[in-house]
mmCIF file of C-alpha atoms and ligand atoms in Angstrom:
data_model
loop_
_atom_site.group_PDB
_atom_site.id
_atom_site.type_symbol
_atom_site.label_atom_id
_atom_site.label_comp_id
_atom_site.label_asym_id
_atom_site.label_seq_id
_atom_site.Cartn_x
_atom_site.Cartn_y
_atom_site.Cartn_z
ATOM 1 C CA UNK A 1 0.000 0.000 0.000
ATOM 2 C CA UNK A 2 2.659 2.526 1.136
ATOM 3 C CA UNK A 3 5.007 1.320 -1.599
ATOM 4 C CA UNK A 4 2.290 1.979 -4.211
ATOM 5 C CA UNK A 5 1.565 5.435 -2.792
ATOM 6 C CA UNK A 6 5.268 6.376 -2.901
ATOM 7 C CA UNK A 7 5.639 5.081 -6.456
ATOM 8 C CA UNK A 8 2.539 7.100 -7.458
ATOM 9 C CA UNK A 9 4.019 10.244 -5.877
ATOM 10 C CA UNK A 10 7.330 9.633 -7.688
ATOM 11 C CA UNK A 11 5.559 10.515 -10.956
ATOM 12 C CA UNK A 12 3.937 13.788 -9.758
ATOM 13 C CA UNK A 13 5.855 16.896 -10.948
ATOM 14 C CA UNK A 14 3.861 19.279 -8.716
ATOM 15 C CA UNK A 15 4.967 17.343 -5.634
ATOM 16 C CA UNK A 16 8.584 17.562 -6.877
ATOM 17 C CA UNK A 17 8.353 21.393 -7.037
ATOM 18 C CA UNK A 18 7.270 21.421 -3.398
ATOM 19 C CA UNK A 19 9.880 18.874 -2.250
ATOM 20 C CA UNK A 20 12.773 20.537 -4.139
ATOM 21 C CA UNK A 21 12.393 23.593 -1.899
ATOM 22 C CA UNK A 22 12.211 21.560 1.301
ATOM 23 C CA UNK A 23 15.460 21.529 3.286
ATOM 24 C CA UNK A 24 14.770 18.232 5.085
ATOM 25 C CA UNK A 25 13.985 16.352 1.876
ATOM 26 C CA UNK A 26 17.102 17.816 0.240
ATOM 27 C CA UNK A 27 19.219 16.723 3.193
ATOM 28 C CA UNK A 28 17.722 13.243 3.045
ATOM 29 C CA UNK A 29 18.309 13.095 -0.732
ATOM 30 C CA UNK A 30 22.032 13.669 -0.137
ATOM 31 C CA UNK A 31 22.200 10.232 1.426
ATOM 32 C CA UNK A 32 21.243 8.631 -1.899
ATOM 33 C CA UNK A 33 22.261 11.295 -4.438
ATOM 34 C CA UNK A 34 25.903 12.389 -4.721
ATOM 35 C CA UNK A 35 25.057 16.070 -5.342
ATOM 36 C CA UNK A 36 23.462 18.329 -7.906
ATOM 37 C CA UNK A 37 26.676 18.924 -9.959
ATOM 38 C CA UNK A 38 29.075 16.660 -11.888
ATOM 39 C CA UNK A 39 31.988 17.910 -9.774
ATOM 40 C CA UNK A 40 30.312 16.689 -6.564
ATOM 41 C CA UNK A 41 29.530 13.317 -8.142
ATOM 42 C CA UNK A 42 33.091 12.915 -9.464
ATOM 43 C CA UNK A 43 34.433 13.668 -5.976
ATOM 44 C CA UNK A 44 32.143 10.916 -4.620
ATOM 45 C CA UNK A 45 33.522 8.510 -7.244
ATOM 46 C CA UNK A 46 37.083 9.415 -6.255
ATOM 47 C CA UNK A 47 36.266 8.535 -2.632
ATOM 48 C CA UNK A 48 34.733 5.207 -3.711
ATOM 49 C CA UNK A 49 37.729 4.382 -5.930
ATOM 50 C CA UNK A 50 40.001 4.989 -2.922
ATOM 51 C CA UNK A 51 38.104 2.175 -1.163
ATOM 52 C CA UNK A 52 38.553 -0.203 -4.118
ATOM 53 C CA UNK A 53 34.987 0.361 -5.404
ATOM 54 C CA UNK A 54 34.253 1.232 -9.058
ATOM 55 C CA UNK A 55 31.242 3.340 -10.073
ATOM 56 C CA UNK A 56 28.562 3.954 -12.658
ATOM 57 C CA UNK A 57 27.493 7.591 -12.874
ATOM 58 C CA UNK A 58 23.869 8.436 -13.572
ATOM 59 C CA UNK A 59 22.892 11.969 -14.506
ATOM 60 C CA UNK A 60 19.376 12.079 -13.082
ATOM 61 C CA UNK A 61 16.640 13.111 -15.482
ATOM 62 C CA UNK A 62 13.915 11.000 -17.015
ATOM 63 C CA UNK A 63 11.700 11.794 -19.984
ATOM 64 C CA UNK A 64 12.655 15.018 -21.775
ATOM 65 C CA UNK A 65 10.057 17.118 -23.584
ATOM 66 C CA UNK A 66 11.753 18.291 -26.766
ATOM 67 C CA UNK A 67 14.715 17.659 -29.056
ATOM 68 C CA UNK A 68 16.803 20.462 -27.550
ATOM 69 C CA UNK A 69 16.528 18.922 -24.057
ATOM 70 C CA UNK A 70 17.399 15.453 -25.367
ATOM 71 C CA UNK A 71 20.464 16.769 -27.221
ATOM 72 C CA UNK A 72 21.529 18.678 -24.095
ATOM 73 C CA UNK A 73 21.352 15.401 -22.075
ATOM 74 C CA UNK A 74 23.512 13.699 -24.697
ATOM 75 C CA UNK A 75 26.088 16.515 -24.497
ATOM 76 C CA UNK A 76 26.064 16.316 -20.674
ATOM 77 C CA UNK A 77 26.899 12.598 -20.868
ATOM 78 C CA UNK A 78 29.684 13.204 -23.388
ATOM 79 C CA UNK A 79 31.157 15.863 -21.067
ATOM 80 C CA UNK A 80 30.843 13.430 -18.167
ATOM 81 C CA UNK A 81 32.743 10.715 -20.083
ATOM 82 C CA UNK A 82 35.494 13.286 -20.771
ATOM 83 C CA UNK A 83 35.620 14.336 -17.101
ATOM 84 C CA UNK A 84 35.883 10.711 -15.915
ATOM 85 C CA UNK A 85 38.806 10.276 -18.298
ATOM 86 C CA UNK A 86 40.480 13.571 -17.358
ATOM 87 C CA UNK A 87 40.300 12.722 -13.652
ATOM 88 C CA UNK A 88 41.453 9.153 -14.353
ATOM 89 C CA UNK A 89 38.528 7.676 -12.405
ATOM 90 C CA UNK A 90 37.400 4.057 -12.494
ATOM 91 C CA UNK A 91 33.806 4.638 -13.573
ATOM 92 C CA UNK A 92 31.407 4.127 -16.457
ATOM 93 C CA UNK A 93 27.975 5.711 -17.012
ATOM 94 C CA UNK A 94 24.327 4.638 -16.879
ATOM 95 C CA UNK A 95 21.816 6.232 -19.250
ATOM 96 C CA UNK A 96 18.025 6.233 -19.545
ATOM 97 C CA UNK A 97 16.822 6.187 -23.151
ATOM 98 C CA UNK A 98 13.889 8.485 -22.279
ATOM 99 C CA UNK A 99 16.443 11.123 -21.235
ATOM 100 C CA UNK A 100 17.909 10.754 -24.743
ATOM 101 C CA UNK A 101 14.573 11.478 -26.438
ATOM 102 C CA UNK A 102 12.959 8.023 -26.726
ATOM 103 C CA UNK A 103 9.496 9.532 -26.137
ATOM 104 C CA UNK A 104 10.070 12.085 -28.893
ATOM 105 C CA UNK A 105 11.441 9.840 -31.661
ATOM 106 C CA UNK A 106 13.426 6.602 -31.851
ATOM 107 C CA UNK A 107 15.660 8.059 -34.574
ATOM 108 C CA UNK A 108 16.532 11.066 -32.417
ATOM 109 C CA UNK A 109 17.315 8.798 -29.476
ATOM 110 C CA UNK A 110 19.526 6.536 -31.604
ATOM 111 C CA UNK A 111 21.420 9.446 -33.130
ATOM 112 C CA UNK A 112 22.181 10.892 -29.658
ATOM 113 C CA UNK A 113 23.172 7.446 -28.333
ATOM 114 C CA UNK A 114 25.576 7.020 -31.266
ATOM 115 C CA UNK A 115 27.300 10.266 -30.262
ATOM 116 C CA UNK A 116 27.544 9.140 -26.625
ATOM 117 C CA UNK A 117 28.757 5.661 -27.590
ATOM 118 C CA UNK A 118 31.327 7.053 -30.056
ATOM 119 C CA UNK A 119 32.855 8.955 -27.134
ATOM 120 C CA UNK A 120 32.656 5.905 -24.865
ATOM 121 C CA UNK A 121 34.485 3.865 -27.497
ATOM 122 C CA UNK A 122 37.123 6.573 -27.865
ATOM 123 C CA UNK A 123 37.732 6.389 -24.087
ATOM 124 C CA UNK A 124 37.510 2.543 -23.996
ATOM 125 C CA UNK A 125 34.647 2.669 -21.571
ATOM 126 C CA UNK A 126 31.105 1.398 -21.138
ATOM 127 C CA UNK A 127 27.543 2.746 -21.171
ATOM 128 C CA UNK A 128 24.778 0.862 -19.390
ATOM 129 C CA UNK A 129 21.189 1.394 -20.596
ATOM 130 C CA UNK A 130 19.123 1.583 -17.411
ATOM 131 C CA UNK A 131 15.766 -0.180 -17.620
ATOM 132 C CA UNK A 132 12.676 1.977 -17.069
ATOM 133 C CA UNK A 133 9.047 0.957 -16.507
ATOM 134 C CA UNK A 134 7.538 -1.925 -18.522
ATOM 135 C CA UNK A 135 6.073 0.544 -21.018
ATOM 136 C CA UNK A 136 9.676 0.872 -22.305
ATOM 137 C CA UNK A 137 11.032 -2.686 -21.934
ATOM 138 C CA UNK A 138 10.323 -3.926 -25.455
ATOM 139 C CA UNK A 139 11.515 -0.725 -27.162
ATOM 140 C CA UNK A 140 14.673 -0.514 -25.049
ATOM 141 C CA UNK A 141 15.623 -4.124 -25.758
ATOM 142 C CA UNK A 142 14.773 -3.857 -29.474
ATOM 143 C CA UNK A 143 16.835 -0.680 -29.970
ATOM 144 C CA UNK A 144 19.675 -2.224 -27.971
ATOM 145 C CA UNK A 145 19.696 -5.481 -29.923
ATOM 146 C CA UNK A 146 19.103 -4.106 -33.417
ATOM 147 C CA UNK A 147 20.701 -0.656 -33.407
ATOM 148 C CA UNK A 148 23.211 -0.147 -30.589
ATOM 149 C CA UNK A 149 24.791 -3.457 -29.585
ATOM 150 C CA UNK A 150 25.762 -4.504 -33.166
ATOM 151 C CA UNK A 151 27.638 -1.197 -33.604
ATOM 152 C CA UNK A 152 29.235 -1.049 -30.116
ATOM 153 C CA UNK A 153 29.428 -4.634 -28.796
ATOM 154 C CA UNK A 154 31.983 -3.879 -26.088
ATOM 155 C CA UNK A 155 30.711 -0.436 -25.080
ATOM 156 C CA UNK A 156 27.021 -0.937 -24.334
ATOM 157 C CA UNK A 157 24.965 -3.242 -22.107
ATOM 158 C CA UNK A 158 21.447 -3.623 -20.730
ATOM 159 C CA UNK A 159 19.528 -4.090 -17.491
ATOM 160 C CA UNK A 160 17.051 -6.949 -16.968
ATOM 161 C CA UNK A 161 14.542 -6.977 -14.107
ATOM 162 C CA UNK A 162 13.578 -10.156 -12.265
ATOM 163 C CA UNK A 163 10.063 -8.907 -11.401
ATOM 164 C CA UNK A 164 9.033 -9.212 -15.080
ATOM 165 C CA UNK A 165 7.673 -12.549 -16.341
ATOM 166 C CA UNK A 166 9.547 -12.083 -19.629
ATOM 167 C CA UNK A 167 13.000 -11.772 -18.027
ATOM 168 C CA UNK A 168 13.994 -15.456 -17.981
ATOM 169 C CA UNK A 169 13.574 -15.484 -21.792
ATOM 170 C CA UNK A 170 15.441 -12.154 -22.096
ATOM 171 C CA UNK A 171 18.317 -13.619 -20.078
ATOM 172 C CA UNK A 172 18.591 -16.542 -22.523
ATOM 173 C CA UNK A 173 18.580 -14.082 -25.455
ATOM 174 C CA UNK A 174 21.308 -11.986 -23.794
ATOM 175 C CA UNK A 175 23.417 -15.111 -23.278
ATOM 176 C CA UNK A 176 23.106 -15.977 -26.993
ATOM 177 C CA UNK A 177 24.059 -12.415 -27.926
ATOM 178 C CA UNK A 178 26.977 -12.495 -25.430
ATOM 179 C CA UNK A 179 26.020 -9.022 -24.241
ATOM 180 C CA UNK A 180 26.593 -7.639 -20.761
ATOM 181 C CA UNK A 181 23.598 -7.631 -18.392
ATOM 182 C CA UNK A 182 22.999 -5.904 -15.069
ATOM 183 C CA UNK A 183 20.404 -7.936 -13.190
ATOM 184 C CA UNK A 184 18.072 -6.062 -10.788
ATOM 185 C CA UNK A 185 14.766 -6.879 -9.123
ATOM 186 C CA UNK A 186 12.970 -3.827 -10.614
ATOM 187 C CA UNK A 187 11.894 -0.526 -9.070
ATOM 188 C CA UNK A 188 8.690 0.599 -10.817
ATOM 189 C CA UNK A 189 4.996 0.094 -10.044
ATOM 190 C CA UNK A 190 3.954 -2.690 -12.435
ATOM 191 C CA UNK A 191 0.646 -4.514 -12.990
ATOM 192 C CA UNK A 192 0.280 -8.256 -12.306
ATOM 193 C CA UNK A 193 -0.208 -8.781 -16.056
ATOM 194 C CA UNK A 194 3.532 -8.200 -16.609
ATOM 195 C CA UNK A 195 5.265 -8.597 -13.221
ATOM 196 C CA UNK A 196 5.226 -11.009 -10.279
ATOM 197 C CA UNK A 197 3.159 -9.383 -7.504
ATOM 198 C CA UNK A 198 4.779 -11.555 -4.788
ATOM 199 C CA UNK A 199 8.281 -10.633 -3.582
ATOM 200 C CA UNK A 200 9.134 -14.321 -3.053
ATOM 201 C CA UNK A 201 8.627 -14.965 -6.778
ATOM 202 C CA UNK A 202 10.697 -11.898 -7.734
ATOM 203 C CA UNK A 203 13.528 -13.166 -5.510
ATOM 204 C CA UNK A 204 13.319 -16.745 -6.812
ATOM 205 C CA UNK A 205 13.390 -15.495 -10.408
ATOM 206 C CA UNK A 206 16.388 -13.297 -9.522
ATOM 207 C CA UNK A 207 18.310 -16.325 -8.276
ATOM 208 C CA UNK A 208 17.447 -18.410 -11.383
ATOM 209 C CA UNK A 209 18.455 -15.626 -13.791
ATOM 210 C CA UNK A 210 21.574 -14.791 -11.746
ATOM 211 C CA UNK A 211 22.852 -18.372 -11.845
ATOM 212 C CA UNK A 212 22.272 -18.590 -15.623
ATOM 213 C CA UNK A 213 24.153 -15.331 -16.155
ATOM 214 C CA UNK A 214 26.999 -16.266 -13.810
ATOM 215 C CA UNK A 215 27.487 -19.572 -15.561
ATOM 216 C CA UNK A 216 26.878 -18.631 -19.209
ATOM 217 C CA UNK A 217 26.703 -14.824 -19.437
ATOM 218 C CA UNK A 218 29.245 -12.131 -20.235
ATOM 219 C CA UNK A 219 30.486 -10.433 -17.052
ATOM 220 C CA UNK A 220 27.073 -9.931 -15.364
ATOM 221 C CA UNK A 221 26.457 -7.141 -12.861
ATOM 222 C CA UNK A 222 24.588 -8.596 -9.878
ATOM 223 C CA UNK A 223 22.781 -5.492 -8.640
ATOM 224 C CA UNK A 224 21.187 -6.173 -5.270
ATOM 225 C CA UNK A 225 21.518 -5.407 -1.571
ATOM 226 C CA UNK A 226 19.754 -8.644 -0.645
ATOM 227 C CA UNK A 227 22.136 -10.459 1.709
ATOM 228 C CA UNK A 228 20.470 -13.846 1.164
ATOM 229 C CA UNK A 229 20.870 -13.565 -2.610
ATOM 230 C CA UNK A 230 24.467 -12.352 -2.253
ATOM 231 C CA UNK A 231 25.189 -15.397 -0.066
ATOM 232 C CA UNK A 232 23.634 -17.667 -2.733
ATOM 233 C CA UNK A 233 25.771 -15.993 -5.433
ATOM 234 C CA UNK A 234 28.996 -16.514 -3.471
ATOM 235 C CA UNK A 235 28.165 -20.159 -2.755
ATOM 236 C CA UNK A 236 27.182 -20.811 -6.375
ATOM 237 C CA UNK A 237 30.411 -19.224 -7.644
ATOM 238 C CA UNK A 238 32.498 -21.339 -5.264
ATOM 239 C CA UNK A 239 30.715 -24.600 -6.225
ATOM 240 C CA UNK A 240 30.726 -23.931 -9.982
ATOM 241 C CA UNK A 241 34.337 -22.641 -9.782
ATOM 242 C CA UNK A 242 33.448 -19.262 -11.292
ATOM 243 C CA UNK A 243 36.316 -16.851 -10.552
ATOM 244 C CA UNK A 244 35.417 -13.528 -8.907
ATOM 245 C CA UNK A 245 36.644 -11.535 -11.940
ATOM 246 C CA UNK A 246 33.896 -13.047 -14.146
ATOM 247 C CA UNK A 247 31.111 -10.979 -12.534
ATOM 248 C CA UNK A 248 30.642 -7.982 -10.251
ATOM 249 C CA UNK A 249 28.307 -7.022 -7.435
ATOM 250 C CA UNK A 250 26.587 -3.661 -7.764
ATOM 251 C CA UNK A 251 24.801 -1.490 -5.183
ATOM 252 C CA UNK A 252 23.268 1.956 -4.967
ATOM 253 C CA UNK A 253 25.077 4.986 -3.568
ATOM 254 C CA UNK A 254 24.288 5.336 0.136
ATOM 255 C CA UNK A 255 22.698 1.890 0.524
ATOM 256 C CA UNK A 256 24.445 -0.792 2.626
ATOM 257 C CA UNK A 257 27.862 0.869 2.604
ATOM 258 C CA UNK A 258 28.931 -1.697 5.225
ATOM 259 C CA UNK A 259 28.144 -4.579 2.874
ATOM 260 C CA UNK A 260 29.842 -2.829 -0.061
ATOM 261 C CA UNK A 261 33.094 -2.556 1.897
ATOM 262 C CA UNK A 262 32.794 -6.058 3.316
ATOM 263 C CA UNK A 263 32.510 -7.598 -0.168
ATOM 264 C CA UNK A 264 35.575 -5.659 -1.354
ATOM 265 C CA UNK A 265 37.511 -6.845 1.704
ATOM 266 C CA UNK A 266 36.532 -10.424 0.822
ATOM 267 C CA UNK A 267 38.006 -9.979 -2.669
ATOM 268 C CA UNK A 268 34.816 -9.463 -4.705
ATOM 269 C CA UNK A 269 34.344 -6.761 -7.323
ATOM 270 C CA UNK A 270 31.939 -3.998 -6.312
ATOM 271 C CA UNK A 271 30.480 -1.184 -8.428
ATOM 272 C CA UNK A 272 28.335 1.568 -6.919
ATOM 273 C CA UNK A 273 25.675 3.367 -8.936
ATOM 274 C CA UNK A 274 26.200 7.086 -8.299
ATOM 275 C CA UNK A 275 23.229 9.297 -9.240
ATOM 276 C CA UNK A 276 23.542 13.079 -9.329
ATOM 277 C CA UNK A 277 21.801 16.149 -10.747
ATOM 278 C CA UNK A 278 18.915 18.447 -10.002
ATOM 279 C CA UNK A 279 16.201 15.970 -11.049
ATOM 280 C CA UNK A 280 16.593 13.753 -7.984
ATOM 281 C CA UNK A 281 12.958 13.534 -6.853
ATOM 282 C CA UNK A 282 11.599 10.445 -8.761
ATOM 283 C CA UNK A 283 14.821 8.567 -7.952
ATOM 284 C CA UNK A 284 14.525 9.407 -4.256
ATOM 285 C CA UNK A 285 10.872 8.329 -4.137
ATOM 286 C CA UNK A 286 11.726 4.932 -5.668
ATOM 287 C CA UNK A 287 14.386 4.436 -2.968
ATOM 288 C CA UNK A 288 11.815 5.327 -0.283
ATOM 289 C CA UNK A 289 9.354 2.850 -1.787
ATOM 290 C CA UNK A 290 11.978 0.091 -1.457
ATOM 291 C CA UNK A 291 12.410 0.828 2.220
ATOM 292 C CA UNK A 292 9.519 2.828 3.690
ATOM 293 C CA UNK A 293 11.384 2.749 7.049
ATOM 294 C CA UNK A 294 13.413 5.613 5.536
ATOM 295 C CA UNK A 295 10.253 7.727 5.853
ATOM 296 C CA UNK A 296 10.608 7.558 9.620
ATOM 297 C CA UNK A 297 13.993 9.274 9.250
ATOM 298 C CA UNK A 298 12.403 12.135 7.260
ATOM 299 C CA UNK A 299 9.436 12.435 9.641
ATOM 300 C CA UNK A 300 11.793 12.515 12.636
ATOM 301 C CA UNK A 301 13.809 15.324 11.043
ATOM 302 C CA UNK A 302 10.713 17.359 10.193
ATOM 303 C CA UNK A 303 9.578 17.138 13.827
ATOM 304 C CA UNK A 304 13.065 18.132 15.036
ATOM 305 C CA UNK A 305 13.171 21.140 12.644
ATOM 306 C CA UNK A 306 9.641 22.266 13.570
ATOM 307 C CA UNK A 307 10.318 22.005 17.304
ATOM 308 C CA UNK A 308 13.685 23.731 16.807
ATOM 309 C CA UNK A 309 12.021 26.664 14.961
ATOM 310 C CA UNK A 310 9.394 27.133 17.719
ATOM 311 C CA UNK A 311 12.046 27.458 20.420
HETATM 312 P P1 FDA H 1 15.253 -5.759 -1.730
HETATM 313 O O1 FDA H 1 14.374 -4.618 -2.155
HETATM 314 O O2 FDA H 1 14.629 -7.059 -1.412
HETATM 315 O O3 FDA H 1 16.138 -5.265 -0.523
HETATM 316 C C1 FDA H 1 17.016 -6.129 0.171
HETATM 317 C C2 FDA H 1 17.598 -5.366 1.353
HETATM 318 O O4 FDA H 1 18.431 -4.305 0.861
HETATM 319 C C3 FDA H 1 16.565 -4.649 2.225
HETATM 320 O O5 FDA H 1 16.046 -5.478 3.207
HETATM 321 C C4 FDA H 1 17.377 -3.505 2.800
HETATM 322 O O6 FDA H 1 18.181 -3.971 3.861
HETATM 323 C C5 FDA H 1 18.307 -3.144 1.665
HETATM 324 N N1 FDA H 1 17.753 -2.045 0.828
HETATM 325 C C6 FDA H 1 17.218 -2.154 -0.404
HETATM 326 N N2 FDA H 1 16.840 -0.941 -0.885
HETATM 327 C C7 FDA H 1 17.141 -0.052 0.092
HETATM 328 C C8 FDA H 1 16.987 1.365 0.221
HETATM 329 N N3 FDA H 1 16.452 2.086 -0.743
HETATM 330 N N4 FDA H 1 17.400 1.949 1.375
HETATM 331 C C9 FDA H 1 17.962 1.214 2.364
HETATM 332 N N5 FDA H 1 18.123 -0.135 2.302
HETATM 333 C C10 FDA H 1 17.720 -0.757 1.193
HETATM 334 N N6 FDA H 1 15.828 -0.728 -11.040
HETATM 335 C C11 FDA H 1 15.226 -0.571 -12.249
HETATM 336 O O7 FDA H 1 14.004 -0.751 -12.354
HETATM 337 N N7 FDA H 1 15.983 -0.223 -13.342
HETATM 338 C C12 FDA H 1 17.322 -0.040 -13.290
HETATM 339 O O8 FDA H 1 17.964 0.254 -14.299
HETATM 340 C C13 FDA H 1 17.959 -0.201 -12.008
HETATM 341 N N8 FDA H 1 19.315 -0.037 -11.860
HETATM 342 C C14 FDA H 1 19.918 -0.365 -10.666
HETATM 343 C C15 FDA H 1 21.308 -0.343 -10.557
HETATM 344 C C16 FDA H 1 21.920 -0.788 -9.397
HETATM 345 C C17 FDA H 1 23.417 -0.803 -9.308
HETATM 346 C C18 FDA H 1 21.126 -1.251 -8.293
HETATM 347 C C19 FDA H 1 21.751 -1.767 -7.043
HETATM 348 C C20 FDA H 1 19.751 -1.222 -8.393
HETATM 349 C C21 FDA H 1 19.135 -0.766 -9.550
HETATM 350 N N9 FDA H 1 17.749 -0.739 -9.658
HETATM 351 C C22 FDA H 1 17.168 -0.553 -10.903
HETATM 352 C C23 FDA H 1 16.889 -0.882 -8.438
HETATM 353 C C24 FDA H 1 16.488 -2.331 -8.216
HETATM 354 O O9 FDA H 1 15.593 -2.734 -9.212
HETATM 355 C C25 FDA H 1 15.815 -2.509 -6.833
HETATM 356 O O10 FDA H 1 14.656 -1.717 -6.784
HETATM 357 C C26 FDA H 1 16.709 -2.151 -5.650
HETATM 358 O O11 FDA H 1 18.020 -2.554 -5.866
HETATM 359 C C27 FDA H 1 16.196 -2.837 -4.357
HETATM 360 O O12 FDA H 1 16.202 -4.219 -4.518
HETATM 361 P P2 FDA H 1 17.244 -5.232 -3.792
HETATM 362 O O13 FDA H 1 17.710 -6.175 -4.843
HETATM 363 O O14 FDA H 1 18.279 -4.495 -3.088
HETATM 364 O O15 FDA H 1 16.337 -6.110 -2.838
#
């Protein structure tokens, strides 16, 4: 119920306007978002690299409204790839196709992605296509498979989500294509016609897809904070003799930092997804929906601020 309400609010621009001007929400956002500027995010990556953790930078911003905005997002990503290179950081980038104009025209989106991927190739780096809500799954995978992956096989990869019924088949397809997959559970509000409503089924499907990818896939990114699943992954790798450089664990900035560092200390590869930018509201609301207990933190701070002001 609360999860659904938070996911509904994540898509309301008028609520964002209100929240953006709220000091408590902004402070809370800083736990999950590395800052509003590229410089702040690159500093966060530097600190992660110093701990032996690699990163994937995400310039927050979802659907754009016109061609000029889409082209500006593409240029921002190209600048970001240059800055990563200039600062010699161990990081790649994650991109949403809607931020590159997918809702305006597929051809526009592809032309911008070619510019971004040309720069990624020049810098020998990698661009991950984030997966958005199920409305975009088919289009994202089709454009990836037919237009982007054939042209940039080592520079671009996808995300598959274990809450979708279709994902087991998509995993098999990705294995045939030998493309790189980040496996996640999925963060959007989806109907039971396309996604498992029960968490137990989402988790079981994650484990099935994860084991397929670990055994037959191309350097999968296992993106989860679920300690049980991480334990299963480690055990499976040990039993199937899969070396720890054949896959990586991935987590979100600000979530389970203890576990991130523990896995590095144990000799596993760890990449942290580092979001930044002014458009942090929908991202923050999805993180709250995953763990509504975080709301208690915000509520507690609002009470403290209100009481503080009255004194
Ligand atoms: P689950 O939700 O079961 O959580 C397991 C445990 O992790 C919780 O009990 C809690 O301890 C901790 N935890 C999880 N979320 C937390 C939070 N927000 N705050 C504090 N603790 C938390 N989704 C998507 O739809 N498209 C995408 O492209 C991506 N990309 C992506 C990249 C990376 C690197 C990660 C780690 C995740 C994504 N996601 C995503 C989000 C993903 O789909 C999923 O919503 C979250 O990772 C939460 O799921 P878990 O697998 O962590 O399990």
